[in-house]
JSON list of C-alpha atoms in Angstrom, two decimals:
[
{"chain": "B", "resi": 181, "resn": "MET", "atom": "CA", "xyz": [-244.46, 118.31, -10.57]},
{"chain": "B", "resi": 182, "resn": "LYS", "atom": "CA", "xyz": [-244.06, 115.15, -8.53]},
{"chain": "B", "resi": 183, "resn": "ARG", "atom": "CA", "xyz": [-241.35, 116.83, -6.47]},
{"chain": "B", "resi": 184, "resn": "VAL", "atom": "CA", "xyz": [-243.68, 119.73, -5.73]},
{"chain": "B", "resi": 185, "resn": "ILE", "atom": "CA", "xyz": [-246.46, 117.43, -4.61]},
{"chain": "B", "resi": 186, "resn": "LEU", "atom": "CA", "xyz": [-244.08, 115.43, -2.44]},
{"chain": "B", "resi": 187, "resn": "PHE", "atom": "CA", "xyz": [-242.67, 118.57, -0.87]},
{"chain": "B", "resi": 188, "resn": "SER", "atom": "CA", "xyz": [-246.13, 119.90, -0.16]},
{"chain": "B", "resi": 189, "resn": "THR", "atom": "CA", "xyz": [-247.14, 116.60, 1.44]},
{"chain": "B", "resi": 190, "resn": "VAL", "atom": "CA", "xyz": [-244.09, 116.54, 3.70]},
{"chain": "B", "resi": 191, "resn": "LEU", "atom": "CA", "xyz": [-244.57, 120.23, 4.61]},
{"chain": "B", "resi": 192, "resn": "MET", "atom": "CA", "xyz": [-248.19, 119.76, 5.56]},
{"chain": "B", "resi": 193, "resn": "ALA", "atom": "CA", "xyz": [-247.29, 116.71, 7.68]},
{"chain": "B", "resi": 194, "resn": "LEU", "atom": "CA", "xyz": [-244.58, 118.66, 9.54]},
{"chain": "B", "resi": 195, "resn": "VAL", "atom": "CA", "xyz": [-246.91, 121.60, 10.16]},
{"chain": "B", "resi": 196, "resn": "ALA", "atom": "CA", "xyz": [-249.65, 119.24, 11.47]},
{"chain": "B", "resi": 197, "resn": "MET", "atom": "CA", "xyz": [-247.28, 117.54, 13.84]},
{"chain": "B", "resi": 198, "resn": "ASN", "atom": "CA", "xyz": [-245.76, 120.74, 15.26]},
{"chain": "B", "resi": 199, "resn": "ALA", "atom": "CA", "xyz": [-248.72, 123.11, 15.48]},
{"chain": "B", "resi": 200, "resn": "LYS", "atom": "CA", "xyz": [-250.64, 121.63, 18.34]},
{"chain": "B", "resi": 201, "resn": "ALA", "atom": "CA", "xyz": [-251.96, 124.77, 19.98]},
{"chain": "B", "resi": 202, "resn": "ALA", "atom": "CA", "xyz": [-254.58, 127.40, 19.39]},
{"chain": "B", "resi": 203, "resn": "GLU", "atom": "CA", "xyz": [-253.51, 131.03, 18.94]},
{"chain": "B", "resi": 204, "resn": "VAL", "atom": "CA", "xyz": [-255.66, 134.13, 18.59]},
{"chain": "B", "resi": 205, "resn": "ILE", "atom": "CA", "xyz": [-254.95, 137.79, 17.96]},
{"chain": "B", "resi": 206, "resn": "ALA", "atom": "CA", "xyz": [-257.64, 140.48, 17.86]},
{"chain": "B", "resi": 207, "resn": "THR", "atom": "CA", "xyz": [-256.72, 144.16, 17.27]},
{"chain": "B", "resi": 208, "resn": "SER", "atom": "CA", "xyz": [-259.00, 147.15, 16.79]},
{"chain": "B", "resi": 209, "resn": "ILE", "atom": "CA", "xyz": [-258.13, 150.83, 16.27]},
{"chain": "B", "resi": 210, "resn": "ALA", "atom": "CA", "xyz": [-260.58, 153.70, 16.03]},
{"chain": "B", "resi": 211, "resn": "THR", "atom": "CA", "xyz": [-260.05, 157.43, 15.66]},
{"chain": "B", "resi": 212, "resn": "ASN", "atom": "CA", "xyz": [-262.10, 160.55, 14.86]},
{"chain": "B", "resi": 213, "resn": "GLY", "atom": "CA", "xyz": [-265.50, 159.08, 15.66]},
{"chain": "B", "resi": 214, "resn": "GLY", "atom": "CA", "xyz": [-264.85, 155.72, 14.06]},
{"chain": "B", "resi": 215, "resn": "SER", "atom": "CA", "xyz": [-266.00, 152.33, 15.35]},
{"chain": "B", "resi": 216, "resn": "ALA", "atom": "CA", "xyz": [-263.83, 149.21, 15.08]},
{"chain": "B", "resi": 217, "resn": "SER", "atom": "CA", "xyz": [-264.58, 145.66, 16.26]},
{"chain": "B", "resi": 218, "resn": "SER", "atom": "CA", "xyz": [-262.41, 142.54, 16.01]},
{"chain": "B", "resi": 219, "resn": "THR", "atom": "CA", "xyz": [-263.23, 138.98, 17.04]},
{"chain": "B", "resi": 220, "resn": "ALA", "atom": "CA", "xyz": [-260.87, 135.99, 16.74]},
{"chain": "B", "resi": 221, "resn": "VAL", "atom": "CA", "xyz": [-261.65, 132.37, 17.70]},
{"chain": "B", "resi": 222, "resn": "ALA", "atom": "CA", "xyz": [-259.34, 129.39, 17.37]},
{"chain": "B", "resi": 223, "resn": "THR", "atom": "CA", "xyz": [-259.92, 125.72, 18.23]},
{"chain": "B", "resi": 224, "resn": "GLY", "atom": "CA", "xyz": [-257.31, 122.96, 18.18]},
{"chain": "B", "resi": 225, "resn": "ASN", "atom": "CA", "xyz": [-254.32, 123.27, 15.83]},
{"chain": "B", "resi": 226, "resn": "ALA", "atom": "CA", "xyz": [-255.32, 126.74, 14.65]},
{"chain": "B", "resi": 227, "resn": "ARG", "atom": "CA", "xyz": [-254.42, 130.42, 14.42]},
{"chain": "B", "resi": 228, "resn": "ALA", "atom": "CA", "xyz": [-256.96, 133.20, 14.01]},
{"chain": "B", "resi": 229, "resn": "GLU", "atom": "CA", "xyz": [-256.14, 136.86, 13.55]},
{"chain": "B", "resi": 230, "resn": "ALA", "atom": "CA", "xyz": [-258.61, 139.72, 13.22]},
{"chain": "B", "resi": 231, "resn": "ILE", "atom": "CA", "xyz": [-257.63, 143.38, 12.66]},
{"chain": "B", "resi": 232, "resn": "SER", "atom": "CA", "xyz": [-259.97, 146.30, 12.27]},
{"chain": "B", "resi": 233, "resn": "ALA", "atom": "CA", "xyz": [-259.37, 150.02, 11.87]},
{"chain": "B", "resi": 234, "resn": "ALA", "atom": "CA", "xyz": [-261.86, 152.88, 11.47]},
{"chain": "B", "resi": 235, "resn": "THR", "atom": "CA", "xyz": [-261.69, 156.65, 11.21]},
{"chain": "B", "resi": 236, "resn": "ASN", "atom": "CA", "xyz": [-263.80, 159.70, 10.32]},
{"chain": "B", "resi": 237, "resn": "GLY", "atom": "CA", "xyz": [-266.99, 158.07, 11.45]},
{"chain": "B", "resi": 238, "resn": "GLY", "atom": "CA", "xyz": [-266.37, 154.84, 9.60]},
{"chain": "B", "resi": 239, "resn": "ARG", "atom": "CA", "xyz": [-267.24, 151.39, 10.89]},
{"chain": "B", "resi": 240, "resn": "ALA", "atom": "CA", "xyz": [-264.97, 148.35, 10.58]},
{"chain": "B", "resi": 241, "resn": "VAL", "atom": "CA", "xyz": [-265.75, 144.76, 11.64]},
{"chain": "B", "resi": 242, "resn": "ALA", "atom": "CA", "xyz": [-263.36, 141.85, 11.38]},
{"chain": "B", "resi": 243, "resn": "ASN", "atom": "CA", "xyz": [-264.17, 138.27, 12.36]},
{"chain": "B", "resi": 244, "resn": "ALA", "atom": "CA", "xyz": [-261.74, 135.38, 12.11]},
{"chain": "B", "resi": 245, "resn": "GLN", "atom": "CA", "xyz": [-262.43, 131.79, 13.06]},
{"chain": "B", "resi": 246, "resn": "ALA", "atom": "CA", "xyz": [-260.08, 128.78, 12.74]},
{"chain": "B", "resi": 247, "resn": "THR", "atom": "CA", "xyz": [-260.55, 125.12, 13.63]},
{"chain": "B", "resi": 248, "resn": "GLY", "atom": "CA", "xyz": [-257.85, 122.44, 13.25]},
{"chain": "B", "resi": 249, "resn": "LEU", "atom": "CA", "xyz": [-258.68, 118.94, 14.44]},
{"chain": "B", "resi": 250, "resn": "GLY", "atom": "CA", "xyz": [-256.60, 115.77, 14.44]},
{"chain": "B", "resi": 251, "resn": "ASN", "atom": "CA", "xyz": [-253.84, 116.23, 11.89]},
{"chain": "B", "resi": 252, "resn": "GLY", "atom": "CA", "xyz": [-255.47, 119.36, 10.57]},
{"chain": "B", "resi": 253, "resn": "VAL", "atom": "CA", "xyz": [-253.98, 122.86, 10.66]},
{"chain": "B", "resi": 254, "resn": "ALA", "atom": "CA", "xyz": [-256.07, 125.99, 10.12]},
{"chain": "B", "resi": 255, "resn": "LEU", "atom": "CA", "xyz": [-255.04, 129.57, 9.55]},
{"chain": "B", "resi": 256, "resn": "SER", "atom": "CA", "xyz": [-257.57, 132.39, 9.36]},
{"chain": "B", "resi": 257, "resn": "ARG", "atom": "CA", "xyz": [-257.04, 136.12, 8.92]},
{"chain": "B", "resi": 258, "resn": "ALA", "atom": "CA", "xyz": [-259.59, 138.96, 8.64]},
{"chain": "B", "resi": 259, "resn": "ASN", "atom": "CA", "xyz": [-258.74, 142.62, 7.96]},
{"chain": "B", "resi": 260, "resn": "ALA", "atom": "CA", "xyz": [-261.25, 145.48, 7.84]},
{"chain": "B", "resi": 261, "resn": "ILE", "atom": "CA", "xyz": [-260.46, 149.15, 7.19]},
{"chain": "B", "resi": 262, "resn": "ALA", "atom": "CA", "xyz": [-263.02, 151.94, 6.99]},
{"chain": "B", "resi": 263, "resn": "ASP", "atom": "CA", "xyz": [-262.66, 155.68, 6.36]},
{"chain": "B", "resi": 264, "resn": "HIS", "atom": "CA", "xyz": [-266.07, 157.31, 6.56]},
{"chain": "B", "resi": 265, "resn": "GLY", "atom": "CA", "xyz": [-267.65, 154.08, 5.30]},
{"chain": "B", "resi": 266, "resn": "LEU", "atom": "CA", "xyz": [-268.45, 150.45, 6.25]},
{"chain": "B", "resi": 267, "resn": "ALA", "atom": "CA", "xyz": [-266.02, 147.56, 5.98]},
{"chain": "B", "resi": 268, "resn": "VAL", "atom": "CA", "xyz": [-266.94, 144.00, 7.07]},
{"chain": "B", "resi": 269, "resn": "SER", "atom": "CA", "xyz": [-264.48, 141.12, 6.78]},
{"chain": "B", "resi": 270, "resn": "ASN", "atom": "CA", "xyz": [-265.22, 137.48, 7.68]},
{"chain": "B", "resi": 271, "resn": "SER", "atom": "CA", "xyz": [-262.76, 134.65, 7.53]},
{"chain": "B", "resi": 272, "resn": "THR", "atom": "CA", "xyz": [-263.22, 130.98, 8.38]},
{"chain": "B", "resi": 273, "resn": "ALA", "atom": "CA", "xyz": [-260.74, 128.07, 8.15]},
{"chain": "B", "resi": 274, "resn": "ASP", "atom": "CA", "xyz": [-261.63, 124.52, 9.02]},
{"chain": "B", "resi": 275, "resn": "ALA", "atom": "CA", "xyz": [-259.14, 121.62, 8.71]},
{"chain": "B", "resi": 276, "resn": "ARG", "atom": "CA", "xyz": [-259.77, 118.07, 9.87]},
{"chain": "B", "resi": 277, "resn": "GLY", "atom": "CA", "xyz": [-257.30, 115.21, 9.43]},
{"chain": "B", "resi": 278, "resn": "TYR", "atom": "CA", "xyz": [-257.96, 111.72, 10.80]},
{"chain": "B", "resi": 279, "resn": "ARG", "atom": "CA", "xyz": [-256.60, 108.18, 10.50]},
{"chain": "B", "resi": 280, "resn": "GLY", "atom": "CA", "xyz": [-253.27, 109.28, 8.99]},
{"chain": "B", "resi": 281, "resn": "GLY", "atom": "CA", "xyz": [-254.78, 112.02, 6.87]},
{"chain": "B", "resi": 282, "resn": "VAL", "atom": "CA", "xyz": [-253.32, 115.52, 6.83]},
{"chain": "B", "resi": 283, "resn": "ALA", "atom": "CA", "xyz": [-255.43, 118.61, 6.21]},
{"chain": "B", "resi": 284, "resn": "PHE", "atom": "CA", "xyz": [-254.49, 122.26, 5.71]},
{"chain": "B", "resi": 285, "resn": "ALA", "atom": "CA", "xyz": [-256.89, 125.23, 5.49]},
{"chain": "B", "resi": 286, "resn": "ASN", "atom": "CA", "xyz": [-255.81, 128.82, 4.90]},
{"chain": "B", "resi": 287, "resn": "SER", "atom": "CA", "xyz": [-258.37, 131.66, 4.65]},
{"chain": "B", "resi": 288, "resn": "ASP", "atom": "CA", "xyz": [-257.64, 135.32, 4.19]},
{"chain": "B", "resi": 289, "resn": "SER", "atom": "CA", "xyz": [-260.25, 138.09, 3.96]},
{"chain": "B", "resi": 290, "resn": "THR", "atom": "CA", "xyz": [-259.76, 141.84, 3.51]},
{"chain": "B", "resi": 291, "resn": "ALA", "atom": "CA", "xyz": [-262.37, 144.63, 3.20]},
{"chain": "B", "resi": 292, "resn": "ALA", "atom": "CA", "xyz": [-261.49, 148.28, 2.76]},
{"chain": "B", "resi": 293, "resn": "SER", "atom": "CA", "xyz": [-263.81, 151.20, 2.24]},
{"chain": "B", "resi": 294, "resn": "ILE", "atom": "CA", "xyz": [-263.57, 154.95, 1.75]},
{"chain": "B", "resi": 295, "resn": "GLY", "atom": "CA", "xyz": [-267.05, 156.48, 2.10]},
{"chain": "B", "resi": 296, "resn": "GLY", "atom": "CA", "xyz": [-268.68, 153.30, 0.73]},
{"chain": "B", "resi": 297, "resn": "VAL", "atom": "CA", "xyz": [-269.53, 149.71, 1.66]},
{"chain": "B", "resi": 298, "resn": "ALA", "atom": "CA", "xyz": [-267.05, 146.81, 1.39]},
{"chain": "B", "resi": 299, "resn": "ILE", "atom": "CA", "xyz": [-267.97, 143.26, 2.42]},
{"chain": "B", "resi": 300, "resn": "SER", "atom": "CA", "xyz": [-265.54, 140.36, 2.14]},
{"chain": "B", "resi": 301, "resn": "ASN", "atom": "CA", "xyz": [-266.15, 136.69, 3.05]},
{"chain": "B", "resi": 302, "resn": "SER", "atom": "CA", "xyz": [-263.56, 133.93, 2.78]},
{"chain": "B", "resi": 303, "resn": "ARG", "atom": "CA", "xyz": [-263.85, 130.26, 3.77]},
{"chain": "B", "resi": 304, "resn": "ALA", "atom": "CA", "xyz": [-261.46, 127.35, 3.45]},
{"chain": "B", "resi": 305, "resn": "ASP", "atom": "CA", "xyz": [-262.52, 123.75, 4.32]},
{"chain": "B", "resi": 306, "resn": "ALA", "atom": "CA", "xyz": [-260.19, 120.77, 4.24]},
{"chain": "B", "resi": 307, "resn": "ASP", "atom": "CA", "xyz": [-261.10, 117.20, 5.23]},
{"chain": "B", "resi": 308, "resn": "SER", "atom": "CA", "xyz": [-258.66, 114.31, 4.97]},
{"chain": "B", "resi": 309, "resn": "ARG", "atom": "CA", "xyz": [-258.93, 110.66, 6.08]},
{"chain": "B", "resi": 310, "resn": "HIS", "atom": "CA", "xyz": [-256.95, 107.44, 5.65]},
{"chain": "B", "resi": 311, "resn": "ASN", "atom": "CA", "xyz": [-253.47, 108.69, 4.69]},
{"chain": "B", "resi": 312, "resn": "ALA", "atom": "CA", "xyz": [-254.78, 111.33, 2.28]},
{"chain": "B", "resi": 313, "resn": "LEU", "atom": "CA", "xyz": [-253.94, 115.05, 1.84]},
{"chain": "B", "resi": 314, "resn": "ALA", "atom": "CA", "xyz": [-256.42, 117.91, 1.67]},
{"chain": "B", "resi": 315, "resn": "ASP", "atom": "CA", "xyz": [-255.21, 121.45, 1.05]},
{"chain": "B", "resi": 316, "resn": "SER", "atom": "CA", "xyz": [-257.56, 124.45, 0.78]},
{"chain": "B", "resi": 317, "resn": "ARG", "atom": "CA", "xyz": [-256.58, 128.09, 0.22]},
{"chain": "B", "resi": 318, "resn": "SER", "atom": "CA", "xyz": [-259.11, 130.92, -0.02]},
{"chain": "B", "resi": 319, "resn": "THR", "atom": "CA", "xyz": [-258.66, 134.69, -0.35]},
{"chain": "B", "resi": 320, "resn": "ALA", "atom": "CA", "xyz": [-261.29, 137.40, -0.71]},
{"chain": "B", "resi": 321, "resn": "LEU", "atom": "CA", "xyz": [-260.68, 141.10, -1.30]},
{"chain": "B", "resi": 322, "resn": "ALA", "atom": "CA", "xyz": [-263.29, 143.85, -1.42]},
{"chain": "B", "resi": 323, "resn": "LEU", "atom": "CA", "xyz": [-262.36, 147.49, -2.13]},
{"chain": "B", "resi": 324, "resn": "SER", "atom": "CA", "xyz": [-264.84, 150.35, -2.29]},
{"chain": "B", "resi": 325, "resn": "ARG", "atom": "CA", "xyz": [-264.48, 154.06, -2.91]},
{"chain": "B", "resi": 326, "resn": "TYR", "atom": "CA", "xyz": [-267.90, 155.61, -2.38]},
{"chain": "B", "resi": 327, "resn": "GLY", "atom": "CA", "xyz": [-269.60, 152.54, -3.85]},
{"chain": "B", "resi": 328, "resn": "VAL", "atom": "CA", "xyz": [-270.60, 148.97, -2.93]},
{"chain": "B", "resi": 329, "resn": "ALA", "atom": "CA", "xyz": [-268.22, 146.02, -3.24]},
{"chain": "B", "resi": 330, "resn": "THR", "atom": "CA", "xyz": [-268.75, 142.43, -2.13]},
{"chain": "B", "resi": 331, "resn": "SER", "atom": "CA", "xyz": [-266.33, 139.56, -2.45]},
{"chain": "B", "resi": 332, "resn": "ASP", "atom": "CA", "xyz": [-267.07, 135.91, -1.61]},
{"chain": "B", "resi": 333, "resn": "SER", "atom": "CA", "xyz": [-264.54, 133.04, -1.77]},
{"chain": "B", "resi": 334, "resn": "HIS", "atom": "CA", "xyz": [-264.84, 129.41, -0.79]},
{"chain": "B", "resi": 335, "resn": "ALA", "atom": "CA", "xyz": [-262.26, 126.62, -1.23]},
{"chain": "B", "resi": 336, "resn": "SER", "atom": "CA", "xyz": [-263.12, 123.04, -0.29]},
{"chain": "B", "resi": 337, "resn": "SER", "atom": "CA", "xyz": [-260.90, 119.97, -0.51]},
{"chain": "B", "resi": 338, "resn": "ASN", "atom": "CA", "xyz": [-261.69, 116.35, 0.43]},
{"chain": "B", "resi": 339, "resn": "GLY", "atom": "CA", "xyz": [-259.11, 113.56, 0.43]},
{"chain": "B", "resi": 340, "resn": "ARG", "atom": "CA", "xyz": [-259.71, 109.82, 1.13]},
{"chain": "B", "resi": 341, "resn": "PHE", "atom": "CA", "xyz": [-257.60, 106.67, 1.04]},
{"chain": "B", "resi": 342, "resn": "GLY", "atom": "CA", "xyz": [-254.32, 108.17, -0.12]},
{"chain": "B", "resi": 343, "resn": "GLY", "atom": "CA", "xyz": [-255.89, 110.78, -2.38]},
{"chain": "B", "resi": 344, "resn": "ARG", "atom": "CA", "xyz": [-254.45, 114.27, -2.84]},
{"chain": "B", "resi": 345, "resn": "ALA", "atom": "CA", "xyz": [-256.91, 117.14, -3.11]},
{"chain": "B", "resi": 346, "resn": "THR", "atom": "CA", "xyz": [-256.03, 120.81, -3.58]},
{"chain": "B", "resi": 347, "resn": "ALA", "atom": "CA", "xyz": [-258.53, 123.68, -3.89]},
{"chain": "B", "resi": 348, "resn": "ILE", "atom": "CA", "xyz": [-257.56, 127.34, -4.43]},
{"chain": "B", "resi": 349, "resn": "SER", "atom": "CA", "xyz": [-260.09, 130.14, -4.59]},
{"chain": "B", "resi": 350, "resn": "ASP", "atom": "CA", "xyz": [-259.40, 133.85, -5.16]},
{"chain": "B", "resi": 351, "resn": "SER", "atom": "CA", "xyz": [-262.09, 136.52, -5.30]},
{"chain": "B", "resi": 352, "resn": "VAL", "atom": "CA", "xyz": [-261.47, 140.27, -5.96]},
{"chain": "B", "resi": 353, "resn": "SER", "atom": "CA", "xyz": [-264.07, 143.05, -6.12]},
{"chain": "B", "resi": 354, "resn": "ASP", "atom": "CA", "xyz": [-263.17, 146.70, -6.66]},
{"chain": "B", "resi": 355, "resn": "THR", "atom": "CA", "xyz": [-265.36, 149.74, -7.35]},
{"chain": "B", "resi": 356, "resn": "SER", "atom": "CA", "xyz": [-265.18, 153.49, -7.45]},
{"chain": "B", "resi": 357, "resn": "PHE", "atom": "CA", "xyz": [-268.56, 155.22, -7.18]},
{"chain": "B", "resi": 358, "resn": "GLY", "atom": "CA", "xyz": [-270.25, 152.07, -8.60]},
{"chain": "B", "resi": 359, "resn": "GLU", "atom": "CA", "xyz": [-271.22, 148.57, -7.61]},
{"chain": "B", "resi": 360, "resn": "SER", "atom": "CA", "xyz": [-269.09, 145.41, -7.93]},
{"chain": "B", "resi": 361, "resn": "HIS", "atom": "CA", "xyz": [-269.62, 141.75, -6.87]},
{"chain": "B", "resi": 362, "resn": "SER", "atom": "CA", "xyz": [-267.45, 138.66, -7.12]},
{"chain": "B", "resi": 363, "resn": "ARG", "atom": "CA", "xyz": [-268.19, 135.04, -6.11]},
{"chain": "B", "resi": 364, "resn": "VAL", "atom": "CA", "xyz": [-265.74, 132.16, -6.48]},
{"chain": "B", "resi": 365, "resn": "ARG", "atom": "CA", "xyz": [-266.04, 128.47, -5.58]},
{"chain": "B", "resi": 366, "resn": "ALA", "atom": "CA", "xyz": [-263.21, 125.87, -5.85]},
{"chain": "B", "resi": 367, "resn": "ASP", "atom": "CA", "xyz": [-263.97, 122.23, -5.00]},
{"chain": "B", "resi": 368, "resn": "ALA", "atom": "CA", "xyz": [-261.52, 119.30, -5.16]},
{"chain": "B", "resi": 369, "resn": "GLY", "atom": "CA", "xyz": [-262.13, 115.69, -4.18]},
{"chain": "B", "resi": 370, "resn": "ALA", "atom": "CA", "xyz": [-259.66, 112.79, -4.47]},
{"chain": "B", "resi": 371, "resn": "ARG", "atom": "CA", "xyz": [-259.72, 109.21, -3.27]},
{"chain": "B", "resi": 372, "resn": "SER", "atom": "CA", "xyz": [-257.86, 105.89, -3.75]},
{"chain": "B", "resi": 373, "resn": "HIS", "atom": "CA", "xyz": [-254.53, 107.58, -4.59]},
{"chain": "B", "resi": 374, "resn": "GLY", "atom": "CA", "xyz": [-256.07, 109.95, -7.10]},
{"chain": "B", "resi": 375, "resn": "SER", "atom": "CA", "xyz": [-254.98, 113.55, -7.43]},
{"chain": "B", "resi": 376, "resn": "ALA", "atom": "CA", "xyz": [-257.47, 116.43, -7.87]},
{"chain": "B", "resi": 377, "resn": "TYR", "atom": "CA", "xyz": [-256.65, 120.15, -8.34]},
{"chain": "B", "resi": 378, "resn": "SER", "atom": "CA", "xyz": [-259.13, 123.02, -8.60]},
{"chain": "B", "resi": 379, "resn": "ASN", "atom": "CA", "xyz": [-258.28, 126.65, -9.09]},
{"chain": "B", "resi": 380, "resn": "GLY", "atom": "CA", "xyz": [-260.80, 129.48, -9.35]},
{"chain": "B", "resi": 381, "resn": "LEU", "atom": "CA", "xyz": [-260.21, 133.20, -9.85]},
{"chain": "B", "resi": 382, "resn": "GLY", "atom": "CA", "xyz": [-262.82, 135.88, -10.10]},
{"chain": "B", "resi": 383, "resn": "VAL", "atom": "CA", "xyz": [-262.18, 139.62, -10.64]},
{"chain": "B", "resi": 384, "resn": "SER", "atom": "CA", "xyz": [-264.97, 142.25, -10.77]},
{"chain": "B", "resi": 385, "resn": "MET", "atom": "CA", "xyz": [-264.26, 145.98, -11.24]},
{"chain": "B", "resi": 386, "resn": "SER", "atom": "CA", "xyz": [-266.56, 148.91, -11.92]},
{"chain": "B", "resi": 387, "resn": "GLY", "atom": "CA", "xyz": [-266.30, 152.61, -12.34]},
{"chain": "B", "resi": 388, "resn": "PRO", "atom": "CA", "xyz": [-268.74, 155.47, -11.57]},
{"chain": "B", "resi": 389, "resn": "ARG", "atom": "CA", "xyz": [-272.41, 154.49, -11.91]},
{"chain": "B", "resi": 390, "resn": "ARG", "atom": "CA", "xyz": [-271.44, 151.09, -13.37]},
{"chain": "B", "resi": 391, "resn": "TRP", "atom": "CA", "xyz": [-272.29, 147.57, -12.15]},
{"chain": "B", "resi": 392, "resn": "SER", "atom": "CA", "xyz": [-270.13, 144.48, -12.51]},
{"chain": "B", "resi": 393, "resn": "GLN", "atom": "CA", "xyz": [-270.30, 140.84, -11.41]},
{"chain": "B", "resi": 394, "resn": "ALA", "atom": "CA", "xyz": [-268.05, 137.80, -11.70]},
{"chain": "B", "resi": 395, "resn": "ASN", "atom": "CA", "xyz": [-269.24, 134.26, -10.81]},
{"chain": "B", "resi": 396, "resn": "VAL", "atom": "CA", "xyz": [-266.66, 131.47, -11.02]},
{"chain": "B", "resi": 397, "resn": "THR", "atom": "CA", "xyz": [-266.86, 127.75, -10.15]},
{"chain": "B", "resi": 398, "resn": "ALA", "atom": "CA", "xyz": [-264.07, 125.15, -10.49]},
{"chain": "B", "resi": 399, "resn": "VAL", "atom": "CA", "xyz": [-264.69, 121.49, -9.59]},
{"chain": "B", "resi": 400, "resn": "SER", "atom": "CA", "xyz": [-262.33, 118.56, -9.91]},
{"chain": "B", "resi": 401, "resn": "ARG", "atom": "CA", "xyz": [-262.63, 114.85, -8.97]},
{"chain": "B", "resi": 402, "resn": "ALA", "atom": "CA", "xyz": [-260.11, 111.99, -9.21]},
{"chain": "B", "resi": 403, "resn": "GLU", "atom": "CA", "xyz": [-259.89, 108.43, -7.97]},
{"chain": "B", "resi": 404, "resn": "ARG", "atom": "CA", "xyz": [-257.98, 105.17, -8.46]},
{"chain": "B", "resi": 405, "resn": "GLY", "atom": "CA", "xyz": [-254.66, 106.73, -9.34]},
{"chain": "B", "resi": 406, "resn": "SER", "atom": "CA", "xyz": [-256.10, 109.15, -11.87]},
{"chain": "B", "resi": 407, "resn": "GLN", "atom": "CA", "xyz": [-255.51, 112.94, -12.06]},
{"chain": "B", "resi": 408, "resn": "GLY", "atom": "CA", "xyz": [-257.98, 115.70, -12.43]},
{"chain": "B", "resi": 409, "resn": "ARG", "atom": "CA", "xyz": [-257.43, 119.41, -12.88]},
{"chain": "B", "resi": 410, "resn": "SER", "atom": "CA", "xyz": [-259.88, 122.29, -13.21]},
{"chain": "B", "resi": 411, "resn": "ASP", "atom": "CA", "xyz": [-258.95, 125.94, -13.80]},
{"chain": "B", "resi": 412, "resn": "ALA", "atom": "CA", "xyz": [-261.63, 128.63, -14.03]},
{"chain": "B", "resi": 413, "resn": "VAL", "atom": "CA", "xyz": [-261.16, 132.37, -14.48]},
{"chain": "B", "resi": 414, "resn": "GLY", "atom": "CA", "xyz": [-263.83, 135.07, -14.74]},
{"chain": "B", "resi": 415, "resn": "VAL", "atom": "CA", "xyz": [-263.03, 138.79, -15.19]},
{"chain": "B", "resi": 416, "resn": "GLU", "atom": "CA", "xyz": [-265.52, 141.60, -15.68]},
{"chain": "B", "resi": 417, "resn": "VAL", "atom": "CA", "xyz": [-264.35, 145.22, -15.88]},
{"chain": "B", "resi": 418, "resn": "ARG", "atom": "CA", "xyz": [-266.73, 148.09, -16.50]},
{"chain": "B", "resi": 419, "resn": "PRO", "atom": "CA", "xyz": [-264.92, 151.44, -16.18]}
]
């Protein structure tokens, strides 16, 4: 375990030192009366990628935003696919590392719809100061087949004074002719050489004329050399 933590720390430091440029990619494809829109914005040590595709009168919107400041590195990806439906995907990654701190934020959002509505929101925030490490990873997935699916994921990590904070959030929503919602929050805070780890997973699935919802929250705090870990899983399936 110590080797894994050490390797992660070294890896994040190398990434922060080498990725000193903003990179953006925005791609949109529309056919057969579809409408596709992609927007990507990157600031500092960041990469943002937005991809949207729509066909058969569908509408797809993908927005990706990434901000990496100081020794922070941010990666943000948004994908939206619509076939005779609506798909909206929003992804935000914000990493800030100062005074020897290293921060890494990775956000991934995907929304796909066939004749329905799919909305996916993912956000990763990492803040590190004074030789600490903050690592946030968030993924959100919304899939809809002639129904309504929403997925919301947020990972937040905060490290201070040599602390190590890791937050992982995964949200999945899937429906076929029904309605499905998933909301996940993972929050980790560590200071004074403490180590905090939070991991949240939410899965919501529904069948025809059914409704499902998963709400998950994982919070961990550690300080003064202590260790804290929080794992939370919520699954609701209504076929």
